Short mmCIF file of C-alpha atoms in Angstrom, two decimals:
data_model
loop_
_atom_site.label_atom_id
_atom_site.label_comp_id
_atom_site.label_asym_id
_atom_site.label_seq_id
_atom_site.Cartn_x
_atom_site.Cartn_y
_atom_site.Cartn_z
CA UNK J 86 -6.55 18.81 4.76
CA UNK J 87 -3.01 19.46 6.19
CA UNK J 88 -0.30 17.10 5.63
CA UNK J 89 1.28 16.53 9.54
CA UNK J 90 4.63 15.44 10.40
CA UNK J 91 4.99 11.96 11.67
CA UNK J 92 5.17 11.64 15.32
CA UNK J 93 8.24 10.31 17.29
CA UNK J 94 6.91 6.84 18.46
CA UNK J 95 6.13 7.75 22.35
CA UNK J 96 3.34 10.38 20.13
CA UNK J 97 1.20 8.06 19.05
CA UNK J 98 -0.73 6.42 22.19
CA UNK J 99 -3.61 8.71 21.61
CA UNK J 100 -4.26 8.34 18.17
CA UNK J 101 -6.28 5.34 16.39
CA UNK J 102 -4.67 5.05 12.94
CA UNK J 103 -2.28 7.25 11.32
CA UNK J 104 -1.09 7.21 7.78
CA UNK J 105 2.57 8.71 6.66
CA UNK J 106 3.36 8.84 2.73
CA UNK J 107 7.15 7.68 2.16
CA UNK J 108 7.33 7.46 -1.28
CA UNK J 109 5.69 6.45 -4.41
CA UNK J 110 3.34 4.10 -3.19
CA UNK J 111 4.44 3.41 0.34
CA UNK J 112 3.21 4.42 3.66
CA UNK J 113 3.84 3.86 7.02
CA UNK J 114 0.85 2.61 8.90
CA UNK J 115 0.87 3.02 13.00
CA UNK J 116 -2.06 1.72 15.04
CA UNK J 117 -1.63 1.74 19.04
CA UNK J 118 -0.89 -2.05 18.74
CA UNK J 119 1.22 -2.83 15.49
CA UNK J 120 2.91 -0.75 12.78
CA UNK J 121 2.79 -1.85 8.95
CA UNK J 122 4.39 -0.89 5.95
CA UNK J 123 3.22 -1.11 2.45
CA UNK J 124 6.01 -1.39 -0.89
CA UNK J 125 9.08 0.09 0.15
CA UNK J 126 11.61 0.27 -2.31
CA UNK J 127 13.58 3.15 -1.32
CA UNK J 128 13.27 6.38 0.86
CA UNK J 129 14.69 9.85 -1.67
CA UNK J 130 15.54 11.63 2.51
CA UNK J 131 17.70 8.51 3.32
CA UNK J 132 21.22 8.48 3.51
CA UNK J 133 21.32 4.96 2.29
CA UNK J 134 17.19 3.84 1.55
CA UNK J 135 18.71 0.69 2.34
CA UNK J 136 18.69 1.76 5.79
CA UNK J 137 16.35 4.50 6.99
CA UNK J 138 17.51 5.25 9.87
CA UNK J 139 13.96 7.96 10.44
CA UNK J 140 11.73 4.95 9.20
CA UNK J 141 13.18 2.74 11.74
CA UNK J 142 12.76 5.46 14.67
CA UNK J 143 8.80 5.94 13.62
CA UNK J 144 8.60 2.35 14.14
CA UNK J 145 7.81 1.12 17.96
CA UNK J 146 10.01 -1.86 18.63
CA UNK J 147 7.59 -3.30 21.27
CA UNK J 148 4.57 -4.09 19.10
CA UNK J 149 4.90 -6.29 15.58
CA UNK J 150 6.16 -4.85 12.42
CA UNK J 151 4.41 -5.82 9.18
CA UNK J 152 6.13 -5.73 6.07
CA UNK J 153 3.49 -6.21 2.82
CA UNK J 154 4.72 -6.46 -0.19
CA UNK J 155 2.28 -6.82 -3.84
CA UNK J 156 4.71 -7.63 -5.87
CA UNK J 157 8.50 -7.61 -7.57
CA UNK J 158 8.42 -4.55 -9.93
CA UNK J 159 11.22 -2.26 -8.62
CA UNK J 160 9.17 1.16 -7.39
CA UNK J 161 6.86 -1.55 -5.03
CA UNK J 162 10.13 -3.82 -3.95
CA UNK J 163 13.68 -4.14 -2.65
CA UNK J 164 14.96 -7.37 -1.05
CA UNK J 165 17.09 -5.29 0.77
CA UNK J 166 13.62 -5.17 3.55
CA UNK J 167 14.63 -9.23 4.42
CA UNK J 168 17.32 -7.65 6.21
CA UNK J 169 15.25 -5.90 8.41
CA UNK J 170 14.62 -8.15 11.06
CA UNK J 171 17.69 -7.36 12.98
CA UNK J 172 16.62 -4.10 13.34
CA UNK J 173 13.19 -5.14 14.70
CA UNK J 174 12.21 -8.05 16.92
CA UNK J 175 9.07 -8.75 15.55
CA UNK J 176 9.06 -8.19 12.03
CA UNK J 177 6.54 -10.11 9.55
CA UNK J 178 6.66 -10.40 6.13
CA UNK J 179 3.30 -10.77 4.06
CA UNK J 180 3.82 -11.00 0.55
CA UNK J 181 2.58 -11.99 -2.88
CA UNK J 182 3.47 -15.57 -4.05
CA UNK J 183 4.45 -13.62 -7.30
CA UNK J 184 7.32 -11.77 -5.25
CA UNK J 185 7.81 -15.12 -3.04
CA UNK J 186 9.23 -16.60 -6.65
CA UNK J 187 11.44 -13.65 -7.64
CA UNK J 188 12.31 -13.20 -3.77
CA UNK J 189 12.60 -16.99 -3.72
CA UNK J 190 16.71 -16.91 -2.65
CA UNK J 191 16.26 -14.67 0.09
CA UNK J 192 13.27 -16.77 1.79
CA UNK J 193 14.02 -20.37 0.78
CA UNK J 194 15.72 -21.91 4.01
CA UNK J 195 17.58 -24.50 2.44
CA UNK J 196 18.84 -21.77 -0.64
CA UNK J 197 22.72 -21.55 -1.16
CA UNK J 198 22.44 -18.13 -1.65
CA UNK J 199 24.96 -15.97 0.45
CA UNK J 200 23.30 -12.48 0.02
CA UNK J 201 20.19 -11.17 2.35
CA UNK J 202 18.69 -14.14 3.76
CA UNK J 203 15.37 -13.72 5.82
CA UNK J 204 13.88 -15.98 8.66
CA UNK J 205 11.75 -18.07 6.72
CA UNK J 206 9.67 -18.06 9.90
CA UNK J 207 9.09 -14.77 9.75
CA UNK J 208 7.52 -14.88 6.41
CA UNK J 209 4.00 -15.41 4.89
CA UNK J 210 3.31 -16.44 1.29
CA UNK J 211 -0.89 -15.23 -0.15
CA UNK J 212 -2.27 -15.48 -3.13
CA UNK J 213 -5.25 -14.07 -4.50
CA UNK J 214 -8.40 -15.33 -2.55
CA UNK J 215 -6.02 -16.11 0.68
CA UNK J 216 -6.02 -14.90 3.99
CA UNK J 217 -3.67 -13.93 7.04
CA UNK J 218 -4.98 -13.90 10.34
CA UNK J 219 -3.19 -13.44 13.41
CA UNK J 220 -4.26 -12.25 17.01
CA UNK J 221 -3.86 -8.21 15.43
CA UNK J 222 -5.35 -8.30 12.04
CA UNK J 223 -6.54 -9.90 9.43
CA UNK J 224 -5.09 -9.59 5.74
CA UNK J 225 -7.41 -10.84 2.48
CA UNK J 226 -5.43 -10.89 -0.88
CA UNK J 227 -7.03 -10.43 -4.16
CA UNK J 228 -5.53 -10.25 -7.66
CA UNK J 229 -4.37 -7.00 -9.67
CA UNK J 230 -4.71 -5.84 -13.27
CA UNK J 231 -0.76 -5.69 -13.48
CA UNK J 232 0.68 -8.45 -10.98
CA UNK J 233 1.12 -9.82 -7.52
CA UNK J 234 -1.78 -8.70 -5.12
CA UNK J 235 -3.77 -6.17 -3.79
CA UNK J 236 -4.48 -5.91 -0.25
CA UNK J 237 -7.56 -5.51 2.59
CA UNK J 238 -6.26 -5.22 6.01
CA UNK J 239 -8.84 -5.39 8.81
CA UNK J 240 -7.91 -4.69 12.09
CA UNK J 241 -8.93 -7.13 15.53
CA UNK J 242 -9.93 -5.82 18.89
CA UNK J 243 -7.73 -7.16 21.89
CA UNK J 244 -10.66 -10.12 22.18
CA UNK J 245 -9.81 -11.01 18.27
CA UNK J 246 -13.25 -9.16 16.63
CA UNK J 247 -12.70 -7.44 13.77
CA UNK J 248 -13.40 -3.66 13.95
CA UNK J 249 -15.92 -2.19 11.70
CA UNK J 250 -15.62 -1.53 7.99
CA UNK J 251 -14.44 2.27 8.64
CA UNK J 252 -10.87 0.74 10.21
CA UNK J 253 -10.35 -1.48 7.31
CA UNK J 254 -7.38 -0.44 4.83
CA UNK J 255 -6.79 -1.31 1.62
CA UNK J 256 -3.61 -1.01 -0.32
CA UNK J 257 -3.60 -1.32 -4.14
CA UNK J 258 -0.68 -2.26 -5.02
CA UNK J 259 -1.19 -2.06 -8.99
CA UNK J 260 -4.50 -3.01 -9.22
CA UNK J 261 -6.03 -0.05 -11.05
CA UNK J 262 -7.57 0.59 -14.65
CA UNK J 263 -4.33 0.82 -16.64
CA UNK J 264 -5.62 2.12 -19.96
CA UNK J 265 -4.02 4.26 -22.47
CA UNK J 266 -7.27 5.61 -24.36
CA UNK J 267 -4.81 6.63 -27.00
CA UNK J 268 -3.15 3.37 -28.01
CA UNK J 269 -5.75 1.03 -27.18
CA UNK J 270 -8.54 -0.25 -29.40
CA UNK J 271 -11.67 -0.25 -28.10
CA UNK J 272 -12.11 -3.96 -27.00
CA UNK J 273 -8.75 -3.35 -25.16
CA UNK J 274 -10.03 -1.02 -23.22
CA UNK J 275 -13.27 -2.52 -22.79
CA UNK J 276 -11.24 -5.62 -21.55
CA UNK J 277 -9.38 -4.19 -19.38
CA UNK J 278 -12.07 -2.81 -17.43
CA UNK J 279 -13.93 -5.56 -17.07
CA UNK J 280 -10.63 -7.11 -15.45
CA UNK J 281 -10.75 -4.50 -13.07
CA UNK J 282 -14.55 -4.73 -12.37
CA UNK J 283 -14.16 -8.10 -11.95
CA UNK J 284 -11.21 -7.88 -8.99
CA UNK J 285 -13.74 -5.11 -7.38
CA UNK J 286 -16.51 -7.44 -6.93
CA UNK J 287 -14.29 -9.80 -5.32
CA UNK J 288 -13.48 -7.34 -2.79
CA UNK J 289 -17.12 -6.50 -3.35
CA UNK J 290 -17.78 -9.48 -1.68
CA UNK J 291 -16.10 -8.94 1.35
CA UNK J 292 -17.04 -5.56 2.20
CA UNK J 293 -18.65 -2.33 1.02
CA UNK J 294 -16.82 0.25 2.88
CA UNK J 295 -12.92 0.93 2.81
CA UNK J 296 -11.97 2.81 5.70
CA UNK J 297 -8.45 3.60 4.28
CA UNK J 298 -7.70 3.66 0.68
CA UNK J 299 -4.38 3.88 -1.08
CA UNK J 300 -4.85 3.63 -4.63
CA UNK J 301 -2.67 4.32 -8.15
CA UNK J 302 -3.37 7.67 -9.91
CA UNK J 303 -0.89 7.68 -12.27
CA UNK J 304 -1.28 10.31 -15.54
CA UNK J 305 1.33 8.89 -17.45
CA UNK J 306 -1.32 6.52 -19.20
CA UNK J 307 -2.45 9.84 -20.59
CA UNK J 308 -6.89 10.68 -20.96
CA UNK J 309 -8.79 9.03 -18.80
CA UNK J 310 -6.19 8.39 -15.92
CA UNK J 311 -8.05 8.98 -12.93
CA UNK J 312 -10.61 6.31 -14.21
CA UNK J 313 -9.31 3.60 -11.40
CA UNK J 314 -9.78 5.90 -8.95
CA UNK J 315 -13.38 7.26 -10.26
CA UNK J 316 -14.40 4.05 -9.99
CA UNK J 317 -13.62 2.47 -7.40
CA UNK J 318 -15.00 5.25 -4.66
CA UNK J 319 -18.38 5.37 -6.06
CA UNK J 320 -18.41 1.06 -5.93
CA UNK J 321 -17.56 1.63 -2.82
CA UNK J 322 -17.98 3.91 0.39
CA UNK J 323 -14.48 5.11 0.68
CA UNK J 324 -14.23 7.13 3.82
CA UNK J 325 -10.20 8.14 3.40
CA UNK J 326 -8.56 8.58 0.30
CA UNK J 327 -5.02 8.71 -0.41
CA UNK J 328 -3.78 8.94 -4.21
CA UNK J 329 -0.27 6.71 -5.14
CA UNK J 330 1.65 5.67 -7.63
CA UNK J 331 2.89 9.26 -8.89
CA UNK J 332 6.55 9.74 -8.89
CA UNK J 333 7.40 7.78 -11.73
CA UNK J 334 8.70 10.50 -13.89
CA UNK J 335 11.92 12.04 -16.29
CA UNK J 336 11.85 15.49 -15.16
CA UNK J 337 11.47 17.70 -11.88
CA UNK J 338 8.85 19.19 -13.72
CA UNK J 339 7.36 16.07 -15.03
CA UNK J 340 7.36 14.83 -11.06
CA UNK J 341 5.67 17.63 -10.01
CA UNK J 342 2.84 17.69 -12.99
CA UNK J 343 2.08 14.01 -12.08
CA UNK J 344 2.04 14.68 -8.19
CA UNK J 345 -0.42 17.61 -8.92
CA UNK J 346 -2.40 15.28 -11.21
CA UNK J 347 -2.56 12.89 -8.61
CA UNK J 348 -4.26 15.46 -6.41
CA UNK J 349 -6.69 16.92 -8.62
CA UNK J 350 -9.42 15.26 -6.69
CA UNK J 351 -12.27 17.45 -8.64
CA UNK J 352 -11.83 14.83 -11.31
CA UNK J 353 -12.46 11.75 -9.90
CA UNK J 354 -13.41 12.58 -6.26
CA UNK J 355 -16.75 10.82 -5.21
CA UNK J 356 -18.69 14.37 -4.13
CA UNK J 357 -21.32 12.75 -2.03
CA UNK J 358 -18.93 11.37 0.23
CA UNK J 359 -15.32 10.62 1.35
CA UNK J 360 -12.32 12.68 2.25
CA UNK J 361 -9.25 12.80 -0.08
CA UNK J 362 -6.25 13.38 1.56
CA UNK J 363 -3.06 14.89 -0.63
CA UNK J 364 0.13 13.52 1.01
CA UNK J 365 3.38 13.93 -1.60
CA UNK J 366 6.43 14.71 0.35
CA UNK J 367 8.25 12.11 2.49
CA UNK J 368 7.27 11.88 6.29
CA UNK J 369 4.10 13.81 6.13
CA UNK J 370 0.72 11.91 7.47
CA UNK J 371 -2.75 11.89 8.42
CA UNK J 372 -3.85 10.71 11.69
CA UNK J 373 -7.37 9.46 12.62
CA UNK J 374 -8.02 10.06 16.38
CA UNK J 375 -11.63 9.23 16.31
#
């Protein structure tokens, strides 16, 4: 697998899905009917990551903009996003009710606050167990190990059915197996897999097959990091993998030992089926055409 440059927006007609890595654990999603965009917080190529200006020109101003955010911890979020809608016409936001209460200034209508205000219209408040459904897609919410949400997006046909289970995505936000095998006793550990066990058969329940995954693989927690990932493409049939969560480091060199951890996918790579796809500098992509 080659990482691609993203297309220029007129590019993209042709091409079902396709997937560009901004940073950390945000991507750009483009279909040929909506765009979507997963935890910004800031992009490292912008002149001001308030404002960038090459994110807004991948992003087609004729078909609706979905921003989805999992929660308030500052390398998933920025408020600076509720801004955004006067640089799009159509922008939705879909986030946690855990970043609705931090965020709650910004969204409130009737708030005093004088900073970034959004239109309230424009926003949409899930918990865990909810569901957003409009006349492009449908968005479940289930819990996370850490906070806020985690996220399956299934795409609808131009008569409203959903497409099959190999177009679904799902975006982890922090939802992973956060254990530090070091530090932790073992009924910590036990617990906190059984968390995470427990939030997969929840999704368990809706499907069996992630088209798109985007999920946290994050050495810093030291032996046994890639455990998340392990598990969750062998309980379910993964067909696209794409590892997050990995720039969260002191050092150049410590960034690029935790990107190539990320990447080792002989760890935790399910070898009877999936593809992993290693995307870990800004603006690169992969793009489905099937």
């Amino acid at each position: 697998m080659t990482e691609t440059t993203i297309a220029a927006v007129g590019e993209l007609k042709e091409y079902i899905m396709e997937i560009t890595y901004i940073y950390h654990s945000c991507f750009l999603v483009r279909t040929e009917r909506w765009s979507m965009l997963f935890d910004y917080f800031t992009d490292p190529s912008a002149a001001d990551p308030a404002l960038p200006e090459q994110l807004f020109a991948s992003i087609p101003k004729e078909r609706p903009f979905y921003i989805v955010i999992s929660h308030h911890h500052k390398d998933h979020y920025t408020p600076k996003v509720f801004a955004w809608h006067e640089r799009h016409p159509d922008v939705r936001y879909i986030i946690s009710k855990e970043v609705a209460r931090f965020a709650r200034h910004h969204i409130h209508p009737d708030s005093r606050f004088k900073g970034i205000k959004a239109d309230p219209d424009r926003v949409f408040v899930l918990k865990a167990g909810e569901t957003y459904r409009d006349s492009m897609l449908r968005i479940d919410a289930f819990g996370s190990t850490d906070c806020g949400c985690s996220w399956l997006v299934t795409p609808l046909d131009m008569e409203g059915k959903e497409a099959g289970k190999e177009k679904t995505l799902f975006h982890a936000g922090d939802l992973n197996a956060w254990i530090w095998i070091e530090e932790s006793t073992k009924k910590e550990v036990e617990a906190a897999m059984r968390d995470f066990n427990a939030i997969l058969d929840t999704i368990g329940e809706k499907t069996d097959r992630i088209g798109y995954c985007m999920f946290p693989v994050d050495s810093r927690i030291g032996t046994h990091w890639y455990m998340g990932a392990e598990t969750i493409v062998r309980r379910f049939r993964v067909d696209h993998f794409f590892p997050m969560h990995f720039t969260l480091a002191d050092s150049e060199e410590g960034l690029r030992k935790r990107m190539e951890d990320a990447c080792r996918f002989d760890l935790y790579a399910n070898p009877s089926y999936g593809e992993y796809i290693a995307l870990t500098t800004p603006y690169t992509g992969y793009r489905d055409a099937h």
